[in-house]
Amino acid sequence: MKPMRVRLKEPFFLIYLIVALLLILQSSLSSSNGISPDSMNYIEIARNHFKDLGLVKSSIGFNEASFPSDYRLDHKQPMFSQPPLYPLMISFFMKIGLSGTSSSLIISWIALLFTLSFCWLIARKFYSLEAAFLVTALLLNYYPLRLISGYAWTEGLALCLILGSIWFLVSEKIFCKYFFSGMLGGLAFSARYSMVFLVLVFLIFIFTKKYPLKQKLKSTIVWGIGFSIPFVLVLGRNFYHNAALLPVANPSEVSLFENSITYFKTLFSSLISGDFSLIQLAFFLLFIITVVLADFLSKVSIKDKIFKILISGDRVIIPLMIVVYTIFLLYQRTVRHFDPLDERFIVLSGLMGLMLISAYLTLQLKSKLGFRIVLFGLVTFSISQNVLAISRASEDSEQSARIMWIDKNTTSSDLIIGDNTADIPYLLNRDFSVSFSPYPYTNHVSRSDLNSIVCNNSDLYENFYLVVRKRYSSQVDWERYFGSYISEIIRTSDHQDISLLAELEDAYIFKLQCL
C-alpha cells in the first residue's frame, strides 16, 4: 500500500503547537498544586545546595523507612532516599536568578519539551513524518504526561533522559552513540533509581541484533562505560554518606495480582483525564472508533501490520521497553513498598503505547484532510484543557490551619516533629524539622523514639512540638498506620511527657518533654 504523504511543515501548525506548550508552562507556574511534599523536599535540598551546604535535607527522616530517633540536629541529613540529579538542576537554575519553586516547575516543562522532541525523532525514524506529528499531538493530551509535567517531580526528567537514551541507541552515524546512550541512561538513574531497568532493555536489545559477537561485546562495553559514570558517582556518594548503596523500603503489603490489576486499570483508564469527564470519555470513544474504522478500511494484513510496527528492525525496542518496564515495576512494587501504581508510574508504558498507535493509524489512513483535522483537533483540545487549568489555578487556595498555627505559635528555636513535615522548612523557612509517615512508609514511631530525639537535642531547642495530621476517623486505622503510641495519644491526653495544646481542623498539636 502506498503510504500517505502529508506536508505538515506549515508555520501555522508549529505556531499552534508552541502556543499549547506555552500554555502548559503557564498552567504549571500559576498553580500551587504543582508542589507536593516530595517537591518541597527537593526544593529545600536545592536551597541547601545553593547555600553551599551540600545535598542535605532539612526535614530529617522524610521518605525514610525508619524514624531517626538517634539523630543529632546540629547538622542536616545527607540526601539518600532519592537520587541527586533533580535538586542539582534546581540549584543550577537558582544560581541564574530563579526561585526554587519556579526552577523546579520549569525543569518539568523543559523535560516535557525534550520528551516530545525525542518522541518525534523516534517516531520519525521508525515510522513516518505523519506518525511523528500524530504522536506529538496525542501526547499533548495524554493525562499522565500532563500530570508529571505540571508537578515538581522527578518523573518528567527521568522520562526525557530515557527517551534520549533510546534515541541515541537507535540512531545511525552518530559519533559514540552507545556511549551517549549509556550516559543518558545513567543520568536517568541519577534522577530516579527505578530507571536502572534500562540496563536490561539494552542487553536484550543488543544481543538480539544480528551483529557479530565481537561487535555486540564492544557496544555493550562502550554503553556500560557511559552508564557507569553517573551510576558509580551516585552509588559512591550514597555509600560515603550512608554506608549503603541504595535506600531500604519496608516490605510491600500488596500482592502481585493486586498490583497488576491496579497497573493495567490505570494504564487504560487514564488516557485523557484522571477523573474521565463525559466530554473526555466522548473524545476517547471517538478515537477508538477512528482506530476501528481505519483497521476495517485498511488493506494491510494483520501479520504485516504487526511485523511493520512491532518487530521490524530496531522498532522492537518500543514493545521491549513496555514489557521489561512493566515486569520490573510490578516485581518491585510487590517486593517493596512505595506509592500505589498511579499515573506517574504508567506514563512510560502509555507513551510507548501511543507511539505504536500513531504508527498503526498512519500506516493505513489515506485522507490528508482528515489527518490534518485530527491533528488540529488534538492540539486544540490540549489548549482548551490548559486554559481551563489556568483559570482554576487563579482561584485563591486556603492555607492549612496546621501551618498557620505553627507559624503563629512557634519560632526557629522550636523543633517541629510530625507527620510529613517537609513543608515546615519549605513554607516557614525553618532550618530543621523531623518527619515520619504512616506505615508502611515509615515504621511505627514509639514513645522511646520521640523521647530519644527530644532528649538528644534538648540543648539545641527550647520547645518540641509533635504535629500529627488528622487522617483517620477510626481508632483501628490510627493503630494500623501509626502504631499503638500515636494511636493512644490521639485517643487520650493523659501522658506525663506529652500534652495536647490544640486540636485543629486538620491536625493535633502536642508539646513534648524529655523524661
Short mmCIF file of N, CA, C and O in Angstrom, two decimals, residues 242-344:
data_model
loop_
_atom_site.label_atom_id
_atom_site.label_comp_id
_atom_site.label_asym_id
_atom_site.label_seq_id
_atom_site.Cartn_x
_atom_site.Cartn_y
_atom_site.Cartn_z
N ASN A 242 26.17 7.19 53.77
CA ASN A 242 25.21 6.35 54.47
C ASN A 242 25.65 4.90 54.67
O ASN A 242 24.89 4.10 55.21
N ALA A 243 26.85 4.56 54.17
CA ALA A 243 27.36 3.19 54.27
C ALA A 243 26.39 2.19 53.64
O ALA A 243 26.27 1.04 54.08
N ALA A 244 25.68 2.63 52.62
CA ALA A 244 24.75 1.77 51.89
C ALA A 244 24.66 2.30 50.46
O ALA A 244 24.80 3.49 50.23
N LEU A 245 24.40 1.39 49.51
CA LEU A 245 24.35 1.81 48.11
C LEU A 245 22.99 2.37 47.73
O LEU A 245 22.89 3.35 47.00
N LEU A 246 21.92 1.75 48.23
CA LEU A 246 20.57 2.17 47.88
C LEU A 246 19.69 2.18 49.13
O LEU A 246 19.95 1.43 50.08
N PRO A 247 18.66 3.01 49.15
CA PRO A 247 17.78 3.07 50.32
C PRO A 247 16.98 1.79 50.49
O PRO A 247 16.75 1.04 49.54
N VAL A 248 16.56 1.56 51.71
CA VAL A 248 15.76 0.38 52.05
C VAL A 248 14.32 0.81 52.29
O VAL A 248 14.07 1.81 52.97
N ALA A 249 13.38 0.08 51.74
CA ALA A 249 11.96 0.35 51.96
C ALA A 249 11.34 -0.81 52.72
O ALA A 249 11.87 -1.93 52.70
N ASN A 250 10.24 -0.55 53.38
CA ASN A 250 9.53 -1.62 54.08
C ASN A 250 8.89 -2.58 53.07
O ASN A 250 8.65 -2.20 51.92
N PRO A 251 8.63 -3.83 53.49
CA PRO A 251 8.03 -4.80 52.57
C PRO A 251 6.67 -4.34 52.07
O PRO A 251 5.93 -3.65 52.77
N SER A 252 6.34 -4.74 50.85
CA SER A 252 5.05 -4.39 50.27
C SER A 252 3.94 -5.18 50.96
O SER A 252 4.14 -6.32 51.40
N GLU A 253 2.78 -4.56 51.03
CA GLU A 253 1.60 -5.23 51.59
C GLU A 253 0.59 -5.59 50.50
O GLU A 253 -0.53 -5.99 50.79
N VAL A 254 1.00 -5.44 49.24
CA VAL A 254 0.10 -5.65 48.11
C VAL A 254 0.65 -6.79 47.26
O VAL A 254 1.84 -6.82 46.95
N SER A 255 -0.22 -7.70 46.85
CA SER A 255 0.20 -8.87 46.07
C SER A 255 0.48 -8.51 44.62
O SER A 255 0.10 -7.45 44.12
N LEU A 256 1.14 -9.42 43.92
CA LEU A 256 1.42 -9.24 42.50
C LEU A 256 0.13 -9.10 41.71
O LEU A 256 0.04 -8.25 40.80
N PHE A 257 -0.87 -9.89 42.03
CA PHE A 257 -2.15 -9.81 41.32
C PHE A 257 -2.80 -8.45 41.52
O PHE A 257 -3.26 -7.82 40.55
N GLU A 258 -2.83 -7.96 42.76
CA GLU A 258 -3.44 -6.65 43.03
C GLU A 258 -2.67 -5.52 42.34
O GLU A 258 -3.27 -4.59 41.78
N ASN A 259 -1.35 -5.61 42.36
CA ASN A 259 -0.54 -4.60 41.67
C ASN A 259 -0.78 -4.63 40.18
O ASN A 259 -0.83 -3.58 39.52
N SER A 260 -0.91 -5.82 39.62
CA SER A 260 -1.15 -5.95 38.18
C SER A 260 -2.49 -5.33 37.80
O SER A 260 -2.60 -4.61 36.80
N ILE A 261 -3.52 -5.60 38.59
CA ILE A 261 -4.84 -5.03 38.32
C ILE A 261 -4.78 -3.51 38.37
O ILE A 261 -5.29 -2.81 37.48
N THR A 262 -4.13 -2.97 39.40
CA THR A 262 -4.01 -1.51 39.54
C THR A 262 -3.25 -0.91 38.37
O THR A 262 -3.64 0.12 37.81
N TYR A 263 -2.16 -1.55 37.98
CA TYR A 263 -1.31 -1.04 36.91
C TYR A 263 -2.07 -0.96 35.59
O TYR A 263 -2.10 0.09 34.93
N PHE A 264 -2.70 -2.06 35.20
CA PHE A 264 -3.36 -2.09 33.90
C PHE A 264 -4.66 -1.27 33.91
O PHE A 264 -5.02 -0.67 32.88
N LYS A 265 -5.32 -1.21 35.05
CA LYS A 265 -6.50 -0.35 35.15
C LYS A 265 -6.11 1.11 34.95
O LYS A 265 -6.77 1.86 34.22
N THR A 266 -5.02 1.52 35.60
CA THR A 266 -4.55 2.90 35.46
C THR A 266 -4.06 3.16 34.04
O THR A 266 -4.32 4.22 33.47
N LEU A 267 -3.38 2.19 33.46
CA LEU A 267 -2.83 2.35 32.11
C LEU A 267 -3.92 2.63 31.09
O LEU A 267 -3.77 3.49 30.22
N PHE A 268 -5.06 1.94 31.21
CA PHE A 268 -6.10 2.06 30.19
C PHE A 268 -7.21 3.03 30.56
O PHE A 268 -8.02 3.40 29.70
N SER A 269 -7.26 3.48 31.80
CA SER A 269 -8.36 4.37 32.20
C SER A 269 -7.93 5.83 32.29
O SER A 269 -8.78 6.70 32.44
N SER A 270 -6.64 6.11 32.19
CA SER A 270 -6.19 7.49 32.37
C SER A 270 -5.61 8.07 31.09
O SER A 270 -4.71 8.90 31.13
N LEU A 271 -6.14 7.65 29.95
CA LEU A 271 -5.61 8.13 28.68
C LEU A 271 -5.73 9.65 28.56
O LEU A 271 -4.82 10.33 28.11
N ILE A 272 -6.87 10.18 28.98
CA ILE A 272 -7.11 11.61 28.78
C ILE A 272 -7.19 12.35 30.10
O ILE A 272 -6.66 13.45 30.24
N SER A 273 -7.83 11.79 31.10
CA SER A 273 -8.00 12.54 32.35
C SER A 273 -8.06 11.61 33.53
O SER A 273 -8.46 10.45 33.42
N GLY A 274 -7.69 12.14 34.68
CA GLY A 274 -7.74 11.36 35.90
C GLY A 274 -9.17 11.08 36.33
O GLY A 274 -9.48 10.03 36.88
N ASP A 275 -10.10 12.02 36.10
CA ASP A 275 -11.48 11.80 36.51
C ASP A 275 -12.38 11.37 35.36
O ASP A 275 -13.53 11.00 35.55
N PHE A 276 -11.85 11.44 34.13
CA PHE A 276 -12.57 10.94 32.95
C PHE A 276 -13.98 11.53 32.84
O PHE A 276 -14.97 10.85 32.98
N SER A 277 -14.06 12.83 32.58
CA SER A 277 -15.35 13.51 32.43
C SER A 277 -16.05 13.03 31.17
O SER A 277 -15.48 12.37 30.31
N LEU A 278 -17.32 13.43 31.02
CA LEU A 278 -18.12 12.95 29.90
C LEU A 278 -17.55 13.40 28.56
O LEU A 278 -17.50 12.64 27.59
N ILE A 279 -17.12 14.67 28.48
CA ILE A 279 -16.57 15.16 27.22
C ILE A 279 -15.28 14.43 26.86
O ILE A 279 -15.00 14.13 25.70
N GLN A 280 -14.50 14.09 27.87
CA GLN A 280 -13.26 13.37 27.62
C GLN A 280 -13.56 11.92 27.25
O GLN A 280 -12.86 11.32 26.42
N LEU A 281 -14.59 11.36 27.86
CA LEU A 281 -15.00 10.00 27.50
C LEU A 281 -15.47 9.94 26.05
O LEU A 281 -15.12 9.02 25.30
N ALA A 282 -16.23 10.96 25.63
CA ALA A 282 -16.69 11.02 24.25
C ALA A 282 -15.52 11.14 23.29
O ALA A 282 -15.48 10.50 22.22
N PHE A 283 -14.54 11.95 23.68
CA PHE A 283 -13.34 12.12 22.85
C PHE A 283 -12.59 10.80 22.73
O PHE A 283 -12.13 10.42 21.65
N PHE A 284 -12.49 10.08 23.84
CA PHE A 284 -11.79 8.80 23.84
C PHE A 284 -12.53 7.78 22.95
O PHE A 284 -11.91 7.05 22.16
N LEU A 285 -13.86 7.73 23.05
CA LEU A 285 -14.64 6.80 22.23
C LEU A 285 -14.52 7.13 20.75
O LEU A 285 -14.44 6.23 19.90
N LEU A 286 -14.48 8.43 20.42
CA LEU A 286 -14.29 8.84 19.04
C LEU A 286 -12.94 8.37 18.51
O LEU A 286 -12.84 7.91 17.37
N PHE A 287 -11.95 8.45 19.36
CA PHE A 287 -10.61 7.99 18.97
C PHE A 287 -10.63 6.48 18.71
O PHE A 287 -10.05 6.00 17.72
N ILE A 288 -11.28 5.72 19.57
CA ILE A 288 -11.36 4.26 19.40
C ILE A 288 -12.09 3.91 18.10
O ILE A 288 -11.69 3.02 17.34
N ILE A 289 -13.18 4.64 17.83
CA ILE A 289 -13.94 4.39 16.60
C ILE A 289 -13.07 4.65 15.37
O ILE A 289 -13.11 3.90 14.38
N THR A 290 -12.26 5.71 15.43
CA THR A 290 -11.35 6.02 14.33
C THR A 290 -10.38 4.88 14.07
O THR A 290 -10.12 4.49 12.94
N VAL A 291 -9.84 4.32 15.16
CA VAL A 291 -8.91 3.20 15.04
C VAL A 291 -9.59 1.99 14.40
O VAL A 291 -9.04 1.35 13.49
N VAL A 292 -10.80 1.69 14.86
CA VAL A 292 -11.53 0.53 14.34
C VAL A 292 -11.86 0.71 12.86
O VAL A 292 -11.68 -0.21 12.05
N LEU A 293 -12.33 1.91 12.50
CA LEU A 293 -12.66 2.17 11.11
C LEU A 293 -11.43 2.09 10.21
O LEU A 293 -11.47 1.57 9.10
N ALA A 294 -10.32 2.63 10.73
CA ALA A 294 -9.08 2.58 9.96
C ALA A 294 -8.66 1.14 9.70
O ALA A 294 -8.20 0.79 8.62
N ASP A 295 -8.85 0.30 10.70
CA ASP A 295 -8.50 -1.11 10.54
C ASP A 295 -9.43 -1.79 9.54
O ASP A 295 -9.01 -2.60 8.72
N PHE A 296 -10.71 -1.42 9.59
CA PHE A 296 -11.70 -2.03 8.69
C PHE A 296 -11.44 -1.65 7.24
O PHE A 296 -11.59 -2.47 6.32
N LEU A 297 -11.03 -0.39 7.01
CA LEU A 297 -10.81 0.09 5.66
C LEU A 297 -9.44 -0.27 5.10
O LEU A 297 -9.19 -0.13 3.91
N SER A 298 -8.57 -0.69 5.98
CA SER A 298 -7.20 -0.98 5.54
C SER A 298 -7.13 -2.27 4.75
O SER A 298 -7.86 -3.22 4.99
N LYS A 299 -6.20 -2.29 3.80
CA LYS A 299 -5.94 -3.50 3.01
C LYS A 299 -4.68 -4.23 3.47
O LYS A 299 -4.27 -5.21 2.86
N VAL A 300 -4.07 -3.72 4.53
CA VAL A 300 -2.85 -4.33 5.04
C VAL A 300 -3.21 -5.46 6.00
O VAL A 300 -4.04 -5.28 6.90
N SER A 301 -2.61 -6.61 5.85
CA SER A 301 -2.94 -7.75 6.70
C SER A 301 -2.44 -7.54 8.12
O SER A 301 -1.52 -6.77 8.37
N ILE A 302 -3.08 -8.23 9.07
CA ILE A 302 -2.70 -8.12 10.47
C ILE A 302 -1.24 -8.52 10.66
O ILE A 302 -0.49 -7.87 11.39
N LYS A 303 -0.83 -9.57 9.98
CA LYS A 303 0.55 -10.04 10.10
C LYS A 303 1.53 -8.97 9.65
O LYS A 303 2.55 -8.73 10.31
N ASP A 304 1.24 -8.33 8.52
CA ASP A 304 2.13 -7.29 8.01
C ASP A 304 2.18 -6.09 8.96
O ASP A 304 3.23 -5.47 9.15
N LYS A 305 1.03 -5.74 9.54
CA LYS A 305 0.98 -4.62 10.48
C LYS A 305 1.85 -4.90 11.71
O LYS A 305 2.64 -4.05 12.14
N ILE A 306 1.69 -6.09 12.27
CA ILE A 306 2.44 -6.44 13.47
C ILE A 306 3.93 -6.41 13.19
O ILE A 306 4.72 -5.85 13.96
N PHE A 307 4.33 -6.99 12.06
CA PHE A 307 5.75 -7.01 11.72
C PHE A 307 6.28 -5.59 11.49
O PHE A 307 7.33 -5.23 12.00
N LYS A 308 5.53 -4.79 10.76
CA LYS A 308 5.99 -3.45 10.40
C LYS A 308 6.08 -2.53 11.62
O LYS A 308 6.98 -1.72 11.73
N ILE A 309 5.14 -2.67 12.54
CA ILE A 309 5.07 -1.75 13.68
C ILE A 309 5.90 -2.24 14.87
O ILE A 309 6.57 -1.45 15.53
N LEU A 310 5.89 -3.54 15.13
CA LEU A 310 6.45 -4.05 16.39
C LEU A 310 7.86 -4.61 16.27
O LEU A 310 8.71 -4.32 17.11
N ILE A 311 8.12 -5.44 15.28
CA ILE A 311 9.36 -6.22 15.32
C ILE A 311 10.26 -6.04 14.11
O ILE A 311 11.19 -6.81 13.91
N SER A 312 9.99 -5.04 13.32
CA SER A 312 10.82 -4.81 12.15
C SER A 312 12.05 -3.99 12.55
O SER A 312 11.95 -2.82 12.93
N GLY A 313 13.23 -4.61 12.49
CA GLY A 313 14.47 -3.91 12.80
C GLY A 313 14.54 -3.41 14.23
O GLY A 313 14.12 -4.10 15.17
N ASP A 314 15.05 -2.18 14.39
CA ASP A 314 15.21 -1.61 15.73
C ASP A 314 13.89 -1.25 16.40
O ASP A 314 13.87 -0.92 17.58
N ARG A 315 12.79 -1.33 15.67
CA ARG A 315 11.49 -0.97 16.24
C ARG A 315 11.11 -1.86 17.42
O ARG A 315 10.25 -1.51 18.22
N VAL A 316 11.74 -3.00 17.50
CA VAL A 316 11.42 -3.92 18.59
C VAL A 316 11.68 -3.31 19.95
O VAL A 316 11.12 -3.75 20.97
N ILE A 317 12.49 -2.24 20.01
CA ILE A 317 12.80 -1.65 21.31
C ILE A 317 11.57 -1.00 21.94
O ILE A 317 11.49 -0.88 23.17
N ILE A 318 10.59 -0.59 21.14
CA ILE A 318 9.38 0.05 21.70
C ILE A 318 8.57 -0.96 22.52
O ILE A 318 8.33 -0.75 23.71
N PRO A 319 8.12 -2.09 21.94
CA PRO A 319 7.42 -3.08 22.78
C PRO A 319 8.33 -3.68 23.86
O PRO A 319 7.85 -4.05 24.93
N LEU A 320 9.62 -3.77 23.57
CA LEU A 320 10.56 -4.30 24.58
C LEU A 320 10.58 -3.40 25.82
O LEU A 320 10.58 -3.90 26.95
N MET A 321 10.59 -2.09 25.61
CA MET A 321 10.55 -1.16 26.74
C MET A 321 9.29 -1.37 27.57
O MET A 321 9.34 -1.39 28.80
N ILE A 322 8.16 -1.51 26.90
CA ILE A 322 6.89 -1.69 27.61
C ILE A 322 6.92 -2.96 28.46
O ILE A 322 6.58 -2.95 29.65
N VAL A 323 7.35 -4.06 27.86
CA VAL A 323 7.33 -5.35 28.56
C VAL A 323 8.30 -5.36 29.73
O VAL A 323 7.94 -5.74 30.86
N VAL A 324 9.55 -4.95 29.50
CA VAL A 324 10.56 -5.01 30.56
C VAL A 324 10.21 -4.05 31.70
O VAL A 324 10.31 -4.41 32.87
N TYR A 325 9.79 -2.84 31.36
CA TYR A 325 9.45 -1.87 32.40
C TYR A 325 8.26 -2.36 33.23
O TYR A 325 8.26 -2.25 34.46
N THR A 326 7.25 -2.93 32.57
CA THR A 326 6.07 -3.43 33.29
C THR A 326 6.45 -4.54 34.25
O THR A 326 6.04 -4.53 35.43
N ILE A 327 7.23 -5.51 33.79
CA ILE A 327 7.65 -6.62 34.66
C ILE A 327 8.49 -6.11 35.82
O ILE A 327 8.29 -6.49 36.98
N PHE A 328 9.43 -5.23 35.53
CA PHE A 328 10.30 -4.67 36.57
C PHE A 328 9.50 -3.91 37.62
O PHE A 328 9.69 -4.08 38.82
N LEU A 329 8.57 -3.07 37.17
CA LEU A 329 7.78 -2.26 38.09
C LEU A 329 6.88 -3.12 38.97
O LEU A 329 6.80 -2.91 40.19
N LEU A 330 6.20 -4.09 38.37
CA LEU A 330 5.31 -4.96 39.15
C LEU A 330 6.10 -5.77 40.16
O LEU A 330 5.64 -5.97 41.30
N TYR A 331 7.26 -6.25 39.77
CA TYR A 331 8.09 -7.00 40.71
C TYR A 331 8.52 -6.12 41.89
O TYR A 331 8.39 -6.51 43.06
N GLN A 332 9.02 -4.92 41.58
CA GLN A 332 9.47 -4.01 42.62
C GLN A 332 8.34 -3.65 43.59
O GLN A 332 8.52 -3.64 44.80
N ARG A 333 7.16 -3.35 43.05
CA ARG A 333 6.02 -2.93 43.89
C ARG A 333 5.48 -4.10 44.71
O ARG A 333 4.86 -3.89 45.76
N THR A 334 5.71 -5.32 44.27
CA THR A 334 5.26 -6.50 45.02
C THR A 334 6.23 -6.85 46.14
O THR A 334 5.84 -7.38 47.18
N VAL A 335 7.51 -6.53 45.94
CA VAL A 335 8.53 -6.85 46.94
C VAL A 335 8.68 -5.75 47.99
O VAL A 335 8.79 -6.03 49.19
N ARG A 336 8.70 -4.49 47.55
CA ARG A 336 8.92 -3.38 48.47
C ARG A 336 7.84 -2.33 48.32
O ARG A 336 7.24 -2.18 47.26
N HIS A 337 7.61 -1.60 49.40
CA HIS A 337 6.53 -0.62 49.39
C HIS A 337 6.99 0.72 48.84
O HIS A 337 8.05 1.23 49.19
N PHE A 338 6.19 1.29 47.95
CA PHE A 338 6.27 2.71 47.59
C PHE A 338 4.87 3.11 47.17
O PHE A 338 3.91 2.37 47.39
N ASP A 339 4.71 4.29 46.61
CA ASP A 339 3.37 4.79 46.30
C ASP A 339 2.61 3.82 45.41
O ASP A 339 3.21 3.08 44.61
N PRO A 340 1.27 3.83 45.49
CA PRO A 340 0.46 2.97 44.61
C PRO A 340 0.77 3.26 43.14
O PRO A 340 1.20 4.36 42.78
N LEU A 341 0.53 2.29 42.29
CA LEU A 341 0.86 2.40 40.87
C LEU A 341 -0.14 3.30 40.16
O LEU A 341 -1.05 2.85 39.46
N ASP A 342 0.06 4.60 40.32
CA ASP A 342 -0.84 5.58 39.70
C ASP A 342 -0.27 6.08 38.38
O ASP A 342 0.61 5.45 37.80
N GLU A 343 -0.77 7.23 37.92
CA GLU A 343 -0.41 7.74 36.60
C GLU A 343 1.09 8.01 36.45
O GLU A 343 1.63 7.91 35.34
N ARG A 344 1.76 8.35 37.53
CA ARG A 344 3.20 8.65 37.44
C ARG A 344 4.00 7.44 37.00
O ARG A 344 5.03 7.57 36.33
#
